PDB file of C-alpha atoms in Angstrom:
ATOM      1  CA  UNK A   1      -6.281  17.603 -43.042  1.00 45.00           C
ATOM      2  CA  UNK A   2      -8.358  18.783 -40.116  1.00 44.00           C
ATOM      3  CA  UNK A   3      -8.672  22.412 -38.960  1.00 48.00           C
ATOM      4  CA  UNK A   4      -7.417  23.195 -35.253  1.00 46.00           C
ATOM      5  CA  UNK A   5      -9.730  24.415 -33.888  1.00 47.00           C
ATOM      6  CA  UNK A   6      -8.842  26.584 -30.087  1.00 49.00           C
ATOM      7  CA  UNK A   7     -10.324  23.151 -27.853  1.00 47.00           C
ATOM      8  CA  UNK A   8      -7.943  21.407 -29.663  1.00 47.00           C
ATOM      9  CA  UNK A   9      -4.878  23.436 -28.906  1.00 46.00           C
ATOM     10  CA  UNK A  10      -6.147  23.395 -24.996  1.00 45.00           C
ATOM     11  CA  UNK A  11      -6.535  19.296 -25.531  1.00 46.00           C
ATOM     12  CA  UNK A  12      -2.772  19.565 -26.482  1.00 49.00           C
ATOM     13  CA  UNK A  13      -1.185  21.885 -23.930  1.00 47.00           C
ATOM     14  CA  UNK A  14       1.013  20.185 -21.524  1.00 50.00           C
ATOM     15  CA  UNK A  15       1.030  21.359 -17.946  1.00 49.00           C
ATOM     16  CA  UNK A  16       3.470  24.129 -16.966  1.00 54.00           C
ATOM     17  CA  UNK A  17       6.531  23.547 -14.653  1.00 51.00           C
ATOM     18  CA  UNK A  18       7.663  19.819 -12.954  1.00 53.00           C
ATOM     19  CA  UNK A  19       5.737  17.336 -12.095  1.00 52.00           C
ATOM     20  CA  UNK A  20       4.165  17.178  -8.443  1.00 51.00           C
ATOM     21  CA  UNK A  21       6.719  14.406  -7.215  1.00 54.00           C
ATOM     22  CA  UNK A  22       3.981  11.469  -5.172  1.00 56.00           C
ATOM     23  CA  UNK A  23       4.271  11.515  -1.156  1.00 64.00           C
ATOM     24  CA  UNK A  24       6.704   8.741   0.429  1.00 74.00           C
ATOM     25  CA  UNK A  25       6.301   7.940   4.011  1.00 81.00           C
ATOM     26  CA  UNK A  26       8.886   6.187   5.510  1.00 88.00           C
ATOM     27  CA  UNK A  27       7.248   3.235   7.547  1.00 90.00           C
ATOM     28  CA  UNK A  28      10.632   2.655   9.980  1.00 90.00           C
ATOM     29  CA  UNK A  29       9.343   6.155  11.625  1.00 90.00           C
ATOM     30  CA  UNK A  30       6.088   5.128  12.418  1.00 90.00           C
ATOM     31  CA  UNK A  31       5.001   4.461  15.908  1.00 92.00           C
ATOM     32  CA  UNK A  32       3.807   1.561  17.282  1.00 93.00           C
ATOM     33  CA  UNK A  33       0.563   1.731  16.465  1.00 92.00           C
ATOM     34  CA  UNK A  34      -0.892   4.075  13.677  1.00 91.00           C
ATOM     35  CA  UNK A  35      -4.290   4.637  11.630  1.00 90.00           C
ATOM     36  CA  UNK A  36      -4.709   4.718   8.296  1.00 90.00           C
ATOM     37  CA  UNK A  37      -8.210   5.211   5.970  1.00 90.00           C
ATOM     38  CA  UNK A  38      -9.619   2.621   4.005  1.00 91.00           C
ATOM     39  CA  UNK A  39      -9.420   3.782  -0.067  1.00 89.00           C
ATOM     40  CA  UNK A  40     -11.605   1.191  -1.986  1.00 87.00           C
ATOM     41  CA  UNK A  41     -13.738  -2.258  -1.317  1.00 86.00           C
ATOM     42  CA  UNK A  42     -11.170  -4.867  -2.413  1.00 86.00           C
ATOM     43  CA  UNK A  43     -11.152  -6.324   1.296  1.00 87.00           C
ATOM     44  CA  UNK A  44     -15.156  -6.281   0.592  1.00 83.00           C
ATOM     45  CA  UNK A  45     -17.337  -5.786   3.786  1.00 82.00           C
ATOM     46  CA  UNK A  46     -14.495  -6.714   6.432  1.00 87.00           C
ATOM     47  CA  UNK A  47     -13.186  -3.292   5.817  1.00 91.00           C
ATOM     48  CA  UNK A  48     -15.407  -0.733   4.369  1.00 88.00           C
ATOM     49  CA  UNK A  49     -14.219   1.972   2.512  1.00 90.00           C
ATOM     50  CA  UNK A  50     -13.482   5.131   4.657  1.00 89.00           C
ATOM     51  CA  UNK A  51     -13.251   2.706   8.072  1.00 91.00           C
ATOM     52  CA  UNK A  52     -10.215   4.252   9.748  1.00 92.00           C
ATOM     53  CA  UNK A  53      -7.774   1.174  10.150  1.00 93.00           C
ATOM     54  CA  UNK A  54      -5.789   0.607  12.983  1.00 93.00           C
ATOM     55  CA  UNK A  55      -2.206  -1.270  12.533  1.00 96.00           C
ATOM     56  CA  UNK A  56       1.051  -1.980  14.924  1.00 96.00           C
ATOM     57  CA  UNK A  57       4.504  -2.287  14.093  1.00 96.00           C
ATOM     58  CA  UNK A  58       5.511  -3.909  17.176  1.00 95.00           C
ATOM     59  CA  UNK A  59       3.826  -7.269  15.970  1.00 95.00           C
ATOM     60  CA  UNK A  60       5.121  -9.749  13.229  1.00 95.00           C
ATOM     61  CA  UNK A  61       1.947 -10.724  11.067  1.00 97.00           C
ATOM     62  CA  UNK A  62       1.366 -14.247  10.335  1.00 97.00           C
ATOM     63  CA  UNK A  63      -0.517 -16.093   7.976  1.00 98.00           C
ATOM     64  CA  UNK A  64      -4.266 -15.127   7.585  1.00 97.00           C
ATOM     65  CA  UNK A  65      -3.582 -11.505   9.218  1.00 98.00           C
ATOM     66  CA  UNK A  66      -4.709  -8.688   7.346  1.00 97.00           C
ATOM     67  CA  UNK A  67      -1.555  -6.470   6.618  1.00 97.00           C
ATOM     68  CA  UNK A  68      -0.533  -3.316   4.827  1.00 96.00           C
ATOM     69  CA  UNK A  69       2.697  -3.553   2.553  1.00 95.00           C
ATOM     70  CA  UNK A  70       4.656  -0.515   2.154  1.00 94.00           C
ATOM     71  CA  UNK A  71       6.000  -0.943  -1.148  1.00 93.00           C
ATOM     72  CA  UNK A  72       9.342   0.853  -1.703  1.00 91.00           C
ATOM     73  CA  UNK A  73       9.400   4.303  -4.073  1.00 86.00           C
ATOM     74  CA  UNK A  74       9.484   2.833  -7.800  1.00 83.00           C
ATOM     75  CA  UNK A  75       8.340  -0.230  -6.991  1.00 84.00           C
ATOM     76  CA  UNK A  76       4.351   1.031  -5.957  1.00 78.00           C
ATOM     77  CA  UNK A  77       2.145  -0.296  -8.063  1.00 67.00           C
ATOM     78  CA  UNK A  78      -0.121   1.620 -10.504  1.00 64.00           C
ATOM     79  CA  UNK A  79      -2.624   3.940  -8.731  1.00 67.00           C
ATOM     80  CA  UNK A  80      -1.592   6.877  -6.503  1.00 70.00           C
ATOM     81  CA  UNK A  81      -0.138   5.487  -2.980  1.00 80.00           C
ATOM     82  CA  UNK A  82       2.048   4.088  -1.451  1.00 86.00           C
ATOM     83  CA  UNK A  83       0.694   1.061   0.406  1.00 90.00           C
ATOM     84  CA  UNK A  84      -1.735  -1.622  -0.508  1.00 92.00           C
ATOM     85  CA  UNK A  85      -4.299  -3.479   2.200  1.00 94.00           C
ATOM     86  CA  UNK A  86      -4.446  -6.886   1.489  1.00 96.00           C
ATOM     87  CA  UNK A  87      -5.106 -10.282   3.910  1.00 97.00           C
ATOM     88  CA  UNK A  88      -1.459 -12.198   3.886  1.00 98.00           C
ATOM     89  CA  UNK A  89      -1.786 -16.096   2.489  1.00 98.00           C
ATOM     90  CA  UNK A  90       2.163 -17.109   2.736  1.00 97.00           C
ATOM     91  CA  UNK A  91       4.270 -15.277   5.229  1.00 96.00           C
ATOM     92  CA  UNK A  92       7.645 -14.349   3.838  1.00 96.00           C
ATOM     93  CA  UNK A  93      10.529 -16.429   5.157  1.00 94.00           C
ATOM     94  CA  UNK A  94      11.358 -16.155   8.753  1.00 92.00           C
ATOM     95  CA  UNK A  95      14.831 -15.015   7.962  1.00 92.00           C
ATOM     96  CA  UNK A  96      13.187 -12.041   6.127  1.00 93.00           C
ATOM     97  CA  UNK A  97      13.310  -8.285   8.183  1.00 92.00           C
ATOM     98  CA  UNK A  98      11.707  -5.437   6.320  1.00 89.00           C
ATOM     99  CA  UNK A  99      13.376  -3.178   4.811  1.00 90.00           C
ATOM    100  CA  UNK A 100      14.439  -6.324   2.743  1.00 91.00           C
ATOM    101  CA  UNK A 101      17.750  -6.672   0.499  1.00 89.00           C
ATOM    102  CA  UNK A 102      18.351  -8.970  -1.889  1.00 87.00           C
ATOM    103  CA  UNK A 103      21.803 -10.382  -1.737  1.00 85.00           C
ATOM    104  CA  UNK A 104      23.437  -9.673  -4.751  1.00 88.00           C
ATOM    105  CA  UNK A 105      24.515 -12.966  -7.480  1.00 88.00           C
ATOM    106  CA  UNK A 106      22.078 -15.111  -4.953  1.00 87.00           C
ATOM    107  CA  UNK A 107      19.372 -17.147  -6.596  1.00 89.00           C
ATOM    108  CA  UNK A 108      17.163 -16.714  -3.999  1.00 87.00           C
ATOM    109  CA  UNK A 109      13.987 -14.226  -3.735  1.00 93.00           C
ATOM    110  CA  UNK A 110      12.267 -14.290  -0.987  1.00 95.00           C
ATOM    111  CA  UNK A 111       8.127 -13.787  -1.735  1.00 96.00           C
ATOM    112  CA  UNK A 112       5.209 -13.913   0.490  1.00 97.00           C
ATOM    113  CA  UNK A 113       1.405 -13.797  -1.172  1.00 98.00           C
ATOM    114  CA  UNK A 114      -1.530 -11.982  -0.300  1.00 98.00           C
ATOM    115  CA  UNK A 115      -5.024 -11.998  -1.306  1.00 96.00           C
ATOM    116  CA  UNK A 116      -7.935  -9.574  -1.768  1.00 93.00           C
ATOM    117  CA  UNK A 117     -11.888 -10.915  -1.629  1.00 91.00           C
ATOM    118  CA  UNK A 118     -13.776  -7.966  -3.686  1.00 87.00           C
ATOM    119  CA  UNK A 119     -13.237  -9.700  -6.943  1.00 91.00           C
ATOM    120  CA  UNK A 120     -10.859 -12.555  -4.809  1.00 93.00           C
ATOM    121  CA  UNK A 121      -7.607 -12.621  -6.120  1.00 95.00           C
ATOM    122  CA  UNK A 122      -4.149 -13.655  -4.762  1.00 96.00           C
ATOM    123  CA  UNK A 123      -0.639 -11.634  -5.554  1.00 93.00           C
ATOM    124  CA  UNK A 124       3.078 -12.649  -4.932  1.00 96.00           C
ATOM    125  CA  UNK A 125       5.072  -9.926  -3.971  1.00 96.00           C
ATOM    126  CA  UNK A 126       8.982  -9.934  -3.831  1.00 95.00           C
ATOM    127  CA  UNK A 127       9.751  -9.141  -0.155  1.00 96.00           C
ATOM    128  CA  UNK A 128      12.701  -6.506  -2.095  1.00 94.00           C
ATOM    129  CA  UNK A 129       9.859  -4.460  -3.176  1.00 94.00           C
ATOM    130  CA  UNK A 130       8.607  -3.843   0.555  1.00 95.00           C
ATOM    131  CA  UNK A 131       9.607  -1.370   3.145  1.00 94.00           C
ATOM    132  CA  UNK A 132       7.400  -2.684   5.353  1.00 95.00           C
ATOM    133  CA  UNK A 133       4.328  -4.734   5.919  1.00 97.00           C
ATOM    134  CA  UNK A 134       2.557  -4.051   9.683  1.00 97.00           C
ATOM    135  CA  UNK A 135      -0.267  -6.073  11.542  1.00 97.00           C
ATOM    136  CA  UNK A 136      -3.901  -4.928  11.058  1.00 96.00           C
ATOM    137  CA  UNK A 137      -5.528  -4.670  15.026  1.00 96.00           C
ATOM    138  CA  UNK A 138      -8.887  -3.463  14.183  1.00 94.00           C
ATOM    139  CA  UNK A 139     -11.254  -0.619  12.541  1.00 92.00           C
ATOM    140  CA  UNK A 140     -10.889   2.651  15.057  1.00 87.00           C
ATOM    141  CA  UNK A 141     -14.286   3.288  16.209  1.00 83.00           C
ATOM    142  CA  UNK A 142     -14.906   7.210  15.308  1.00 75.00           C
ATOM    143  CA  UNK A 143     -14.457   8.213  19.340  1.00 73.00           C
ATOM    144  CA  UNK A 144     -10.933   6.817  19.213  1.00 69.00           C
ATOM    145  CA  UNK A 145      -9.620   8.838  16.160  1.00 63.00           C
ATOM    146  CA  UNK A 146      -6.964  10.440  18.016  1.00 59.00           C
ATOM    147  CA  UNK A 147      -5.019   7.771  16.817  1.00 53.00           C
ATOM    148  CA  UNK A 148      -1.778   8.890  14.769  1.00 57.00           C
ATOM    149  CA  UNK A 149      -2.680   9.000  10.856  1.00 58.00           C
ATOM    150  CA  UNK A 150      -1.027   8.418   7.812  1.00 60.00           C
ATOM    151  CA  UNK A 151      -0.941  11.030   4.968  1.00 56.00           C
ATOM    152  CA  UNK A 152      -4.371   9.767   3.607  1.00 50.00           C
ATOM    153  CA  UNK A 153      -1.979  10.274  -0.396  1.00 49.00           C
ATOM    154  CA  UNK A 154      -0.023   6.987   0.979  1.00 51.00           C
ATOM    155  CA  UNK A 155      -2.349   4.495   1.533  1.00 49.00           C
ATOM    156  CA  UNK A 156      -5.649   2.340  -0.617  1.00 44.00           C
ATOM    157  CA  UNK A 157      -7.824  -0.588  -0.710  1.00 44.00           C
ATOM    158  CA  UNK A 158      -7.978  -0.281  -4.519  1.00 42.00           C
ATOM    159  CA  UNK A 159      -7.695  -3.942  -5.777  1.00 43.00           C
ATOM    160  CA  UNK A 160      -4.027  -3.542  -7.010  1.00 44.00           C
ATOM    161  CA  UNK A 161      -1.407  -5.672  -5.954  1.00 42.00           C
TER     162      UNK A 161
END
C-alpha cells in the first residue's frame, strides 16, 4: 500500500464548481466578410500560423477553395474550437444549404471532403455536422485589421478534421 503523501491529494482534487461551457458562434450572424486567426500549420506555408484570414459568406466555395467549416456544437472535433481550416477536394451536393438537415428514414448523407498539406491528409465530413463552411479571400495584410474578427476560442489550423 502506498502512503499519500499531500502532492498526491492535490494530483487528485477535482476542480471546484461547473465546467467552463466552450464558446459557440453562430456563423448565420456573421457578415459578409469576416477575419479569423490562423491556430496551427496544417495548411503548411499557404497560411502561416497567426496570418489573420480573411473569408466571405456571400460566396459559395467550390472545389479547390480553401474554406472554414463551422462544425455544429457536439459535433466539433477534438481540440478546443469550433471551426477547422482546411482546402475543400469534393464540394457537397448542389442541393445542399448550410445549416444542413438530414431528412429523417432517408438513405442519403450528403458529404463533401477536404484536405490539409502539413502532414497531407484528406477528411469526409457529413454536411449534418456543419453550420457553415465560408470562402477563404485572402491573408489580411496587418494595415487592414479592422476587419470584423472571430472570437480567436472558435477557430484553428490544428490538423484535425
Amino acid at each position: 500500500m502506498r502512503d499519500h503523501t499531500p502532492s498526491d491529494a492535490r494530483r487528485q482534487r477535482r476542480p471546484v464548481g461547473p465546467p467552463v461551457a466552450p464558446v459557440f458562434v453562430d456563423p448565420a450572424k456573421f457578415p459578409d466578410v469576416y477575419a479569423l486567426t490562423a491556430d496551427g500549420d496544417c495548411m503548411g506555408a499557404e497560411l502561416p500560423n497567426g496570418a489573420k484570414l480573411g473569408f466571405t459568406t456571400a460566396e459559395r466555395p467550390r472545389r479547390g477553395d480553401i474554406v472554414v467549416l463551422w462544425f455544429r456544437p457536439g459535433r466539433v472535433p477534438a481540440g478546443p474550437h469550433q471551426a477547422r481550416v482546411k482546402r475543400l477536394v469534393r464540394e457537397p451536393p448542389s442541393w445542399v444549404s448550410f445549416p444542413h438537415q438530414d431528412v429523417p428514414g432517408s438513405e442519403v448523407e450528403p458529404f463533401l471532403a477536404v484536405e490539409m498539406t502539413h502532414p497531407p491528409r484528406r477528411f469526409e465530413i457529413r454536411c449534418a455536422d456543419l453550420l457553415a463552411m465560408h470562402k477563404f479571400i485572402g491573408v489580411i495584410p496587418p494595415e487592414r485589421l479592422a476587419w470584423p474578427k472571430v472570437p480567436a476560442e472558435a477557430v484553428a489550423l490544428d490538423g484535425r478534421p
